Short mmCIF file of N, CA, C and O in Angstrom, two decimals:
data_model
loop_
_atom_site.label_atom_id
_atom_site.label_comp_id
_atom_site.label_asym_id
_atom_site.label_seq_id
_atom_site.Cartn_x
_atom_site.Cartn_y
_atom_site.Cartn_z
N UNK Y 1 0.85 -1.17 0.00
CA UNK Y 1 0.00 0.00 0.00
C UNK Y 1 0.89 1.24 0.00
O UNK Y 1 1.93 1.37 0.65
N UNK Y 2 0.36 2.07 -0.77
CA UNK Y 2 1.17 3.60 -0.95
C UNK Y 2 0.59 4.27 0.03
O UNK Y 2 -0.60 4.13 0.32
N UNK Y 3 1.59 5.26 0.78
CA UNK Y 3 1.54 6.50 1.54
C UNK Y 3 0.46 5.96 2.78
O UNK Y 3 -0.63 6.35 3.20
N UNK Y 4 1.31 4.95 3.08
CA UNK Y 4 0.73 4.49 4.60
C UNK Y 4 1.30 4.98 5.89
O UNK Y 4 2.29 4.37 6.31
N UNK Y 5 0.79 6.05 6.65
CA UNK Y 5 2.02 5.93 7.87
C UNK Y 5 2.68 5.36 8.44
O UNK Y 5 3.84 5.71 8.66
N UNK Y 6 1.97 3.93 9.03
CA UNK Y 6 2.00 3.77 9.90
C UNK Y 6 1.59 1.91 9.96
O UNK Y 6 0.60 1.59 9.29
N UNK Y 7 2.44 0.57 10.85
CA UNK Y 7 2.17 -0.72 10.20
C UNK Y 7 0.36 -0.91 10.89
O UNK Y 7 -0.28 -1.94 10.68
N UNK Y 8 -0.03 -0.14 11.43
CA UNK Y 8 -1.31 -0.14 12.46
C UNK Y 8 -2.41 0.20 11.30
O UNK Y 8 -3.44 -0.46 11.17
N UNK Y 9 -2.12 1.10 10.61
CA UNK Y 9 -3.07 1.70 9.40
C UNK Y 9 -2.64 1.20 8.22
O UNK Y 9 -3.09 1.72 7.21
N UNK Y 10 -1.60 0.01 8.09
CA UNK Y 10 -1.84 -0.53 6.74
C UNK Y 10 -2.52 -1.89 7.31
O UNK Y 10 -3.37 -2.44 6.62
N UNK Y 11 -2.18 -2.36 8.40
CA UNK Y 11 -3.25 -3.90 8.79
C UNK Y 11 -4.59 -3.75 8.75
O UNK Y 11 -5.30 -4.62 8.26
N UNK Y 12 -5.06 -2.65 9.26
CA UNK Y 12 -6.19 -1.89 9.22
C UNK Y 12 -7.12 -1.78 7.79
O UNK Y 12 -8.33 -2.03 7.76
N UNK Y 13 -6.32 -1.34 6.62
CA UNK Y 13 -6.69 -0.75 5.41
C UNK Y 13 -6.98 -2.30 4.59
O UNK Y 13 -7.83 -2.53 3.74
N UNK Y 14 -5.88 -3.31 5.22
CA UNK Y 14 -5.92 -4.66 4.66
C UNK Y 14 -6.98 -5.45 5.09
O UNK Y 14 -7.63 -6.15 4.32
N UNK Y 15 -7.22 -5.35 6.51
CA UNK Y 15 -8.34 -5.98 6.87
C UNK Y 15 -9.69 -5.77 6.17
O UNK Y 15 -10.45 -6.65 5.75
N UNK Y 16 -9.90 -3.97 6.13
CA UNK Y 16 -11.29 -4.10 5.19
C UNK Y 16 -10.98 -4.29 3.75
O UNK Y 16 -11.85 -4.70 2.99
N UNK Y 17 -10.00 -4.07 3.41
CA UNK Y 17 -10.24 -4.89 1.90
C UNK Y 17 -10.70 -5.94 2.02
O UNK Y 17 -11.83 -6.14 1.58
N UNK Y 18 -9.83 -7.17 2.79
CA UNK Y 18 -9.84 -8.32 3.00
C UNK Y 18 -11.78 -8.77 2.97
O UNK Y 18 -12.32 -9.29 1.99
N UNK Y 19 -12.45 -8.43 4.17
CA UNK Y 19 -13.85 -8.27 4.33
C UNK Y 19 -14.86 -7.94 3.01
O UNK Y 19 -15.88 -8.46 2.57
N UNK Y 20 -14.09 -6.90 2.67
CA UNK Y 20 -15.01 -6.53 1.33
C UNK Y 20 -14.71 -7.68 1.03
O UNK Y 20 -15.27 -8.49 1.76
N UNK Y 21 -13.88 -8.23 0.05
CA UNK Y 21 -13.74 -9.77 -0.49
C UNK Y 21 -14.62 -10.83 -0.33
O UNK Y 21 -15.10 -11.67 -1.08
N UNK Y 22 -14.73 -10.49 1.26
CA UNK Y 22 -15.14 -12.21 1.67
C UNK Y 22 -16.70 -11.44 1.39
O UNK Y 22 -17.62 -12.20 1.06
N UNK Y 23 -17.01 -9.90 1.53
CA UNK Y 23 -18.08 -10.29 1.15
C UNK Y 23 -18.81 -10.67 0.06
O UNK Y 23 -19.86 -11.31 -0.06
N UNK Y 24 -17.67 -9.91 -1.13
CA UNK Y 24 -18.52 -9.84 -2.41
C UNK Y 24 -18.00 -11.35 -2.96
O UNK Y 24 -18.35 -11.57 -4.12
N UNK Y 25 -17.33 -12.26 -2.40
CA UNK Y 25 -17.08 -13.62 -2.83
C UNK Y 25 -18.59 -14.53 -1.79
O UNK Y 25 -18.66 -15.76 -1.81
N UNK Y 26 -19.39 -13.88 -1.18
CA UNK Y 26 -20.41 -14.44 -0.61
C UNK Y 26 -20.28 -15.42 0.73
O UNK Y 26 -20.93 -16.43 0.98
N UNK Y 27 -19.17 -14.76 1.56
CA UNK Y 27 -19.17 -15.71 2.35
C UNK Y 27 -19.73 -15.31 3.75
O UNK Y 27 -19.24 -14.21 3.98
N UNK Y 28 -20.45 -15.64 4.69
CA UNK Y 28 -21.48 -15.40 5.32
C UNK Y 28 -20.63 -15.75 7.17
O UNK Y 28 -20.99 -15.41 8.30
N UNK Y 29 -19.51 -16.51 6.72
CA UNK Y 29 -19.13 -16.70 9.07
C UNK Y 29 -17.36 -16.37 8.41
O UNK Y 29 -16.63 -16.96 7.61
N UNK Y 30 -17.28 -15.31 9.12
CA UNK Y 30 -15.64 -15.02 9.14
C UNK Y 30 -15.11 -14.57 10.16
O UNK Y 30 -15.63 -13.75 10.92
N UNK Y 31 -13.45 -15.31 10.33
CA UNK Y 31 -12.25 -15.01 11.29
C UNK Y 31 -11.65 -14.16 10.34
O UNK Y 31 -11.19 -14.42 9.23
N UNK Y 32 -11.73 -13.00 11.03
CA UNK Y 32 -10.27 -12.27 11.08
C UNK Y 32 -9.30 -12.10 11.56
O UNK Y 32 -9.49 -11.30 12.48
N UNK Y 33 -8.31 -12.37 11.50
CA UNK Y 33 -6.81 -12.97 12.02
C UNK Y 33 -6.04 -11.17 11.62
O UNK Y 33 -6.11 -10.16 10.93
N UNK Y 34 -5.54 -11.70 12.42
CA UNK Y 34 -4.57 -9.77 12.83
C UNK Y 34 -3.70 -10.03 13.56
O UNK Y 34 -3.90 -10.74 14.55
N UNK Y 35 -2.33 -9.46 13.20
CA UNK Y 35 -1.13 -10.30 13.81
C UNK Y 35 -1.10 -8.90 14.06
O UNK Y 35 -0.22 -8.39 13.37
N UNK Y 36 -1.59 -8.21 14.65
CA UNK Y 36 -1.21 -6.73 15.28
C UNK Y 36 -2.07 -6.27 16.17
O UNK Y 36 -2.93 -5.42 15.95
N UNK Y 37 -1.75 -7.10 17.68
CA UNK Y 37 -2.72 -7.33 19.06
C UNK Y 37 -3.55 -5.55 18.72
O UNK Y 37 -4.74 -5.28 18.82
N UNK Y 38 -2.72 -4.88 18.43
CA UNK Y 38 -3.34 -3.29 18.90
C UNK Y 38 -4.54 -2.89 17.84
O UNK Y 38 -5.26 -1.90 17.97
N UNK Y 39 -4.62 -3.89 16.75
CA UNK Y 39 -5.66 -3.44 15.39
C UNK Y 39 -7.00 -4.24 16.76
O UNK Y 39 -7.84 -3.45 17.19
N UNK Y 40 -7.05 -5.62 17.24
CA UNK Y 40 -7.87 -6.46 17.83
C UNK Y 40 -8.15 -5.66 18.70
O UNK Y 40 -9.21 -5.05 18.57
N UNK Y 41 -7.46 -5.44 19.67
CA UNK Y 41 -7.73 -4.02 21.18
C UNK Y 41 -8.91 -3.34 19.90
O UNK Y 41 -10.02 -3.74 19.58
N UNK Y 42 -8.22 -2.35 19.46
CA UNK Y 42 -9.10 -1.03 18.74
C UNK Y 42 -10.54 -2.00 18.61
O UNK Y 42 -11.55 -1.75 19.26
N UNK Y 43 -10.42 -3.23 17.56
CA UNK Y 43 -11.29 -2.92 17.24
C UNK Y 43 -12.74 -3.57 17.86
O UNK Y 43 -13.88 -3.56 17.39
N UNK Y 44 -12.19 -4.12 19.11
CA UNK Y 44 -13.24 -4.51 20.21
C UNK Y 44 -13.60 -3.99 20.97
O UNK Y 44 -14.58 -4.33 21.63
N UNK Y 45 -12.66 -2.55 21.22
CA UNK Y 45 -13.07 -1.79 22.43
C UNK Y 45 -13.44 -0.38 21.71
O UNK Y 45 -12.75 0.19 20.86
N UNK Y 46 -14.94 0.15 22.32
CA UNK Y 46 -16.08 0.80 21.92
C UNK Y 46 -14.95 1.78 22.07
O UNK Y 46 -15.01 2.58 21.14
N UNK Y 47 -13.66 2.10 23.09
CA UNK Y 47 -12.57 3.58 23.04
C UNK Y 47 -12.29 3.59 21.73
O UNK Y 47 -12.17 4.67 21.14
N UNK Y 48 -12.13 2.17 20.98
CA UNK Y 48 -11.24 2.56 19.65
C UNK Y 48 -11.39 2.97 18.60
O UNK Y 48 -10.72 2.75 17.59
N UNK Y 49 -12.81 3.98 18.80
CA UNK Y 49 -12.69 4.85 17.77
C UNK Y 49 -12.46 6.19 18.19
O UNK Y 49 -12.99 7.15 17.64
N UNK Y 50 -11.86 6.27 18.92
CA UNK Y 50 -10.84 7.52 19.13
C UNK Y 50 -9.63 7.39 18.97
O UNK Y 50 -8.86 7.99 19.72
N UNK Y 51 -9.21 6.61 18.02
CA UNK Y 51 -8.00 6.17 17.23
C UNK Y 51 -7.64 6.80 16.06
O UNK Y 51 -8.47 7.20 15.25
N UNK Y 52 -6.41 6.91 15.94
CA UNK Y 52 -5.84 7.74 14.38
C UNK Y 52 -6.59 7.10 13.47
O UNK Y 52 -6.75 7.62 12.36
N UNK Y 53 -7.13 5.99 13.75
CA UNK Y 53 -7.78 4.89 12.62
C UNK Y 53 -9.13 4.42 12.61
O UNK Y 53 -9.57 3.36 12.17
N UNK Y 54 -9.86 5.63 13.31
CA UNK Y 54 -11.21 5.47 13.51
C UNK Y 54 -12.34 4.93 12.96
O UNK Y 54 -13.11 4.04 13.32
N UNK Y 55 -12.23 5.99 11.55
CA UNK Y 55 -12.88 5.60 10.18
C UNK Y 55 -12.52 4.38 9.78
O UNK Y 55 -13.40 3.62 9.38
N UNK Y 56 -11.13 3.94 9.82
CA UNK Y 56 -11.37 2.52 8.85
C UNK Y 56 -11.70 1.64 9.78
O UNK Y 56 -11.90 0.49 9.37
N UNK Y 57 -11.85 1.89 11.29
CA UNK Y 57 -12.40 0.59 12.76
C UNK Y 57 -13.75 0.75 12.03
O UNK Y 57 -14.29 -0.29 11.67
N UNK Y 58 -14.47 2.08 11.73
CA UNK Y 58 -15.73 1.86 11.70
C UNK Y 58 -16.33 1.31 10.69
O UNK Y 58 -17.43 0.76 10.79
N UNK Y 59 -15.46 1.43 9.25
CA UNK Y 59 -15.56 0.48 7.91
C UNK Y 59 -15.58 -0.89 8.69
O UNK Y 59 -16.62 -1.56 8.78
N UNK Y 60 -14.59 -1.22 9.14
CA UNK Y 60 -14.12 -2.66 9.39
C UNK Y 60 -15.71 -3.30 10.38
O UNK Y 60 -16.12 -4.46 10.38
N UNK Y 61 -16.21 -2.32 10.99
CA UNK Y 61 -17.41 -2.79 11.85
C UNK Y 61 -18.26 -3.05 11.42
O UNK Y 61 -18.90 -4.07 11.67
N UNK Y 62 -18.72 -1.58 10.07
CA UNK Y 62 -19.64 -2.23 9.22
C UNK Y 62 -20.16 -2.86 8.38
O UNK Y 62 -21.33 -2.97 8.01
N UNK Y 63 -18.84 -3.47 7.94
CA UNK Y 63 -18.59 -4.38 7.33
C UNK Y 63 -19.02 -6.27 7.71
O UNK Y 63 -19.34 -7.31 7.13
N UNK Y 64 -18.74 -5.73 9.06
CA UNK Y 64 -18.69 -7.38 10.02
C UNK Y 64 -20.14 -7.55 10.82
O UNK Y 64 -20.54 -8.49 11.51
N UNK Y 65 -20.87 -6.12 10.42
CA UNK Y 65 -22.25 -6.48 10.30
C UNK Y 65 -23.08 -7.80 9.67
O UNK Y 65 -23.87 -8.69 9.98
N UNK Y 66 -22.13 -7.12 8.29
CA UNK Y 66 -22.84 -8.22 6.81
C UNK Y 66 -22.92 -9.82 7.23
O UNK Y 66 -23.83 -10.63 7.03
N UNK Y 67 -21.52 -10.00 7.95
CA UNK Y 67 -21.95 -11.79 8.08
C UNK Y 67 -22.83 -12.18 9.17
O UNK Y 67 -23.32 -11.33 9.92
N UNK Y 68 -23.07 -13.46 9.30
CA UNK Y 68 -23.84 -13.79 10.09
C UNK Y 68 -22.56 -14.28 11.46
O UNK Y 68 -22.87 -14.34 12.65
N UNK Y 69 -21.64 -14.47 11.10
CA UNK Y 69 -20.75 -15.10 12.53
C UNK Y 69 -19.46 -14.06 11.91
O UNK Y 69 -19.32 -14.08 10.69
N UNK Y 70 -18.67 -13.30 12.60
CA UNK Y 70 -18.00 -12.39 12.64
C UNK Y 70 -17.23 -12.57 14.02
O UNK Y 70 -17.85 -12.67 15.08
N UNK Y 71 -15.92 -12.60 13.96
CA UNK Y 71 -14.72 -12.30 15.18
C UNK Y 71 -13.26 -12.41 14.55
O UNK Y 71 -12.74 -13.08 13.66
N UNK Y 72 -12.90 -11.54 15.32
CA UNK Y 72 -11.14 -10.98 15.38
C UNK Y 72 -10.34 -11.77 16.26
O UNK Y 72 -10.66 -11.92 17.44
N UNK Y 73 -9.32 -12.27 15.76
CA UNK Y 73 -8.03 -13.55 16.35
C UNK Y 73 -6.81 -12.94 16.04
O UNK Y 73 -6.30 -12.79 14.93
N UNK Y 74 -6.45 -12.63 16.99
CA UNK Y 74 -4.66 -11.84 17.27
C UNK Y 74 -4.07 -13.52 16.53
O UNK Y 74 -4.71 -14.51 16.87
N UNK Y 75 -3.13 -13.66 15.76
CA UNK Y 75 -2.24 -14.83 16.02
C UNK Y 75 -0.97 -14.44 15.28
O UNK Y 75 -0.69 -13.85 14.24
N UNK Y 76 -0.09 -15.23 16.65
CA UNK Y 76 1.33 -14.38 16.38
C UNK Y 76 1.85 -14.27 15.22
O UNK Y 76 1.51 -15.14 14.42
N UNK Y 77 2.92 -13.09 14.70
CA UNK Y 77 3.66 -13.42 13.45
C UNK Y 77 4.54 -14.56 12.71
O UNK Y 77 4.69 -14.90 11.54
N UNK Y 78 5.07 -15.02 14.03
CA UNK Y 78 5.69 -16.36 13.85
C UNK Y 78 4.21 -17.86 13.01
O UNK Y 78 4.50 -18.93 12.47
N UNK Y 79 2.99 -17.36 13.22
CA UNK Y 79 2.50 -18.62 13.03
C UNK Y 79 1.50 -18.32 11.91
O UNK Y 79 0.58 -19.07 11.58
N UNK Y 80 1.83 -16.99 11.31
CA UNK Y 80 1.36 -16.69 9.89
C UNK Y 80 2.40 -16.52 8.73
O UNK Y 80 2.55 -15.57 7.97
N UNK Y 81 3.15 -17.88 8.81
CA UNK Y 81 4.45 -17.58 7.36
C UNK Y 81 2.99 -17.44 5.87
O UNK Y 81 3.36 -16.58 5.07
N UNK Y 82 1.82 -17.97 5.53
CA UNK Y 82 0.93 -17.22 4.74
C UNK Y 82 0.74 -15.87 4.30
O UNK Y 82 1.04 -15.50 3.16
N UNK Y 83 0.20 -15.04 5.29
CA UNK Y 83 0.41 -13.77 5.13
C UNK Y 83 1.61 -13.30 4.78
O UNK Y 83 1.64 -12.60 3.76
N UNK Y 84 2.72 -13.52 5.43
CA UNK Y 84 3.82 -12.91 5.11
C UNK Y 84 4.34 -13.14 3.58
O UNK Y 84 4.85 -12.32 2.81
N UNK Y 85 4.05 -14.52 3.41
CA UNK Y 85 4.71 -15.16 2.36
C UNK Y 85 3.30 -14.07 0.73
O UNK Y 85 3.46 -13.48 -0.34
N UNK Y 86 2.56 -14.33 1.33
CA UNK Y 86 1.42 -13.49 0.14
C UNK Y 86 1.88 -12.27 0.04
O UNK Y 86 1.66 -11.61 -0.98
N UNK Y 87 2.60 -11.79 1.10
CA UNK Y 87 2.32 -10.38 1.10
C UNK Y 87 3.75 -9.74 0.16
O UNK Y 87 3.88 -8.65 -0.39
N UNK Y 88 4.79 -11.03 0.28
CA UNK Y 88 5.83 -10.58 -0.57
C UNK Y 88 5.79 -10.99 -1.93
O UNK Y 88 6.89 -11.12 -2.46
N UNK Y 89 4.77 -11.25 -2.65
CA UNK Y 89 4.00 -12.06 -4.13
C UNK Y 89 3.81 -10.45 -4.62
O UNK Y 89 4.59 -10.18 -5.54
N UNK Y 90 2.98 -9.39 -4.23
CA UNK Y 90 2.61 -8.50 -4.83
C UNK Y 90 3.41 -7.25 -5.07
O UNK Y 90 4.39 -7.00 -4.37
N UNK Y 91 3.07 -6.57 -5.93
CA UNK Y 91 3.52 -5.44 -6.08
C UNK Y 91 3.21 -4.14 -6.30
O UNK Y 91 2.00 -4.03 -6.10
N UNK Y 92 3.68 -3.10 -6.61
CA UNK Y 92 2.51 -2.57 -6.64
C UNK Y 92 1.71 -2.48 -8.18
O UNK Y 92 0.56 -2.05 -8.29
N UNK Y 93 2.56 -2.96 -9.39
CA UNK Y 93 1.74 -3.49 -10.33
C UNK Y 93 0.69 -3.86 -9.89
O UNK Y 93 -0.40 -3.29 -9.76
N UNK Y 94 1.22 -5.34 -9.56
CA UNK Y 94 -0.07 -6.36 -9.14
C UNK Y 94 -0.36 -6.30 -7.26
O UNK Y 94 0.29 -6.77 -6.33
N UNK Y 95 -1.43 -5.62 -7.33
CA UNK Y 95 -1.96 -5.29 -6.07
C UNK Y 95 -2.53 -6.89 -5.60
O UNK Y 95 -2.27 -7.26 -4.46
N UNK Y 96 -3.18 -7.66 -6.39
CA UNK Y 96 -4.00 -8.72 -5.60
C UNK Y 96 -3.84 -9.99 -6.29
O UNK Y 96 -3.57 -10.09 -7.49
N UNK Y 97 -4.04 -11.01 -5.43
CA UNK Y 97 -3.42 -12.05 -6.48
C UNK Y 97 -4.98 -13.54 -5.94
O UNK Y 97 -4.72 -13.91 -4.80
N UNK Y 98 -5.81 -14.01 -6.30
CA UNK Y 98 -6.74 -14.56 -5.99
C UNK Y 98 -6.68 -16.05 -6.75
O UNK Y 98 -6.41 -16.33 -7.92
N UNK Y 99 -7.04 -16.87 -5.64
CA UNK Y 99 -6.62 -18.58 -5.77
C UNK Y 99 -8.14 -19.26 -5.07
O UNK Y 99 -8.19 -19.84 -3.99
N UNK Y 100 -9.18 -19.04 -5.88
CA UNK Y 100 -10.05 -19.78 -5.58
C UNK Y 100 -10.41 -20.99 -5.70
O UNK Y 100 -10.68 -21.62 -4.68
N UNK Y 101 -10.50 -21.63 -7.05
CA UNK Y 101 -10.41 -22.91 -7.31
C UNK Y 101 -8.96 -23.73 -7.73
O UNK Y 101 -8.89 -24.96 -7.79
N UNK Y 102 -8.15 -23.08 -7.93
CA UNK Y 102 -6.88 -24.25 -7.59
C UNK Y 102 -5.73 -23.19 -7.18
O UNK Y 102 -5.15 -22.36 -7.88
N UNK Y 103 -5.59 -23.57 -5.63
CA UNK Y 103 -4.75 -23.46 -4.98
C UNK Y 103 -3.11 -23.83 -5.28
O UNK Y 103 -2.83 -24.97 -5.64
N UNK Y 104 -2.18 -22.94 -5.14
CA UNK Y 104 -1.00 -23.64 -5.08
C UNK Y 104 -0.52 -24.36 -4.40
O UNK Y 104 -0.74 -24.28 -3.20
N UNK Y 105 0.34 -25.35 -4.93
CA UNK Y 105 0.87 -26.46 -4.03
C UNK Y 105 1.35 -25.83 -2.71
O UNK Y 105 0.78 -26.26 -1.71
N UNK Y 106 2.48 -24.71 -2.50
CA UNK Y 106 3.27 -24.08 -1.92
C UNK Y 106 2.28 -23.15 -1.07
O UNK Y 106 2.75 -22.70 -0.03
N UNK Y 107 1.01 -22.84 -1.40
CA UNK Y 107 0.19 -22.06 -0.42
C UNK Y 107 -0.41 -23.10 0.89
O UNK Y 107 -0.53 -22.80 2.08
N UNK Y 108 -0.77 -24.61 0.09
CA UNK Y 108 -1.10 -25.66 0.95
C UNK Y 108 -0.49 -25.77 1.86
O UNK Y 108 -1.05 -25.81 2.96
N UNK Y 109 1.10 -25.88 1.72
CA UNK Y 109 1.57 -26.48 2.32
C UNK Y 109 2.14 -25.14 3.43
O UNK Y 109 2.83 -25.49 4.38
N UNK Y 110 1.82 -23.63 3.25
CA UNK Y 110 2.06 -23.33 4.24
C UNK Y 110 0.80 -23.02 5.17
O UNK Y 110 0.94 -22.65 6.33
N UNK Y 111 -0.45 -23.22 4.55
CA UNK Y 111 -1.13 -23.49 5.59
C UNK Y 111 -1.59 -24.75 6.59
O UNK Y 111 -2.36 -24.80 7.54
N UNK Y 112 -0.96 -25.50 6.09
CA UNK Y 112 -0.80 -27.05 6.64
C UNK Y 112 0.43 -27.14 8.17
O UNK Y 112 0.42 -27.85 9.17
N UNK Y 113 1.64 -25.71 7.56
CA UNK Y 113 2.52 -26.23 8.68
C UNK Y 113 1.82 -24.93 9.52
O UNK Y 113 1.92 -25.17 10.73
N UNK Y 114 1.10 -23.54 9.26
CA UNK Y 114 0.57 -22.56 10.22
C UNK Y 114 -0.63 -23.20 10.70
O UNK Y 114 -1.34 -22.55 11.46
N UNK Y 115 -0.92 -24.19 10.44
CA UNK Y 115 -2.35 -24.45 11.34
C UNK Y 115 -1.92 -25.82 12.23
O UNK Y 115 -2.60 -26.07 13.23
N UNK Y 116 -1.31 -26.30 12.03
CA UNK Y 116 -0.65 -27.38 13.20
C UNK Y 116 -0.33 -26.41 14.42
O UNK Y 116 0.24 -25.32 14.46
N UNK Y 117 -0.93 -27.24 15.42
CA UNK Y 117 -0.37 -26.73 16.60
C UNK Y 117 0.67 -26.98 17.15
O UNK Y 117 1.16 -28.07 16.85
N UNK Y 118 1.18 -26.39 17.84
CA UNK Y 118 2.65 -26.55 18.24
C UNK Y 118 2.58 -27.07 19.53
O UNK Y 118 1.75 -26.45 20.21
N UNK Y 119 3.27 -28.21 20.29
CA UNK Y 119 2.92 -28.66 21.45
C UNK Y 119 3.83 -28.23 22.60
O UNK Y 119 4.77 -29.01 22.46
N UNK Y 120 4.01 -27.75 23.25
CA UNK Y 120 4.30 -27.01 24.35
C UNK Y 120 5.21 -27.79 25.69
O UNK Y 120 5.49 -27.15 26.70
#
């Protein structure tokens, strides 16, 4: 994203894209995953729209109207190599890159090793 301040207001700007997506792809119960505890704070607590990032908490809210099951999941950076790995695919040519009906091998397999739990 161009002329972002700040990594709080580009997770932010990503998330409601993200939402728009899931809505106009029709999908009706969504997790939003946010590897940036302070986007989850904002956007559960009724203070956080007295945030530099108000407007897009309140996009992001009304947005999470639309589904029928809607919630926000902090999960650490370490256990989203996905995101990270998507996020270094684009450019700003190519802003979006969409894998609905055939998935890459290499996307499988990193959501196969981020969704194993790790045993303690």
């Amino acid at each position: 994203m161009e002329r972002v301040p700040d990594a709080l207001t580009a997770e932010a700007l990503a998330a409601k894209e993200a939402l728009e997506l899931a809505m106009e792809v029709g999908c009706d119960r969504v997790i939003l995953e946010v590897n940036c505890a302070e986007l989850k704070v904002i956007l559960e607590d009724s203070e956080g729209f007295k945030s530099c990032i108000a407007g897009i908490c309140f996009d992001i809210t009304e947005l999470a109207r639309s589904f029928v099951d809607f919630k926000v999941e902090w999960v650490p950076r370490e256990a989203n190599s996905v995101a990270h790995c998507c996020s270094s695919l684009v450019s700003s040519a190519e802003r979006s890159m969409f894998w609905f009906d055939d998935i890459p091998d290499w996307l499988e397999g990193l959501v196969s090793i981020d969704c194993t739990p790790m045993n303690n």
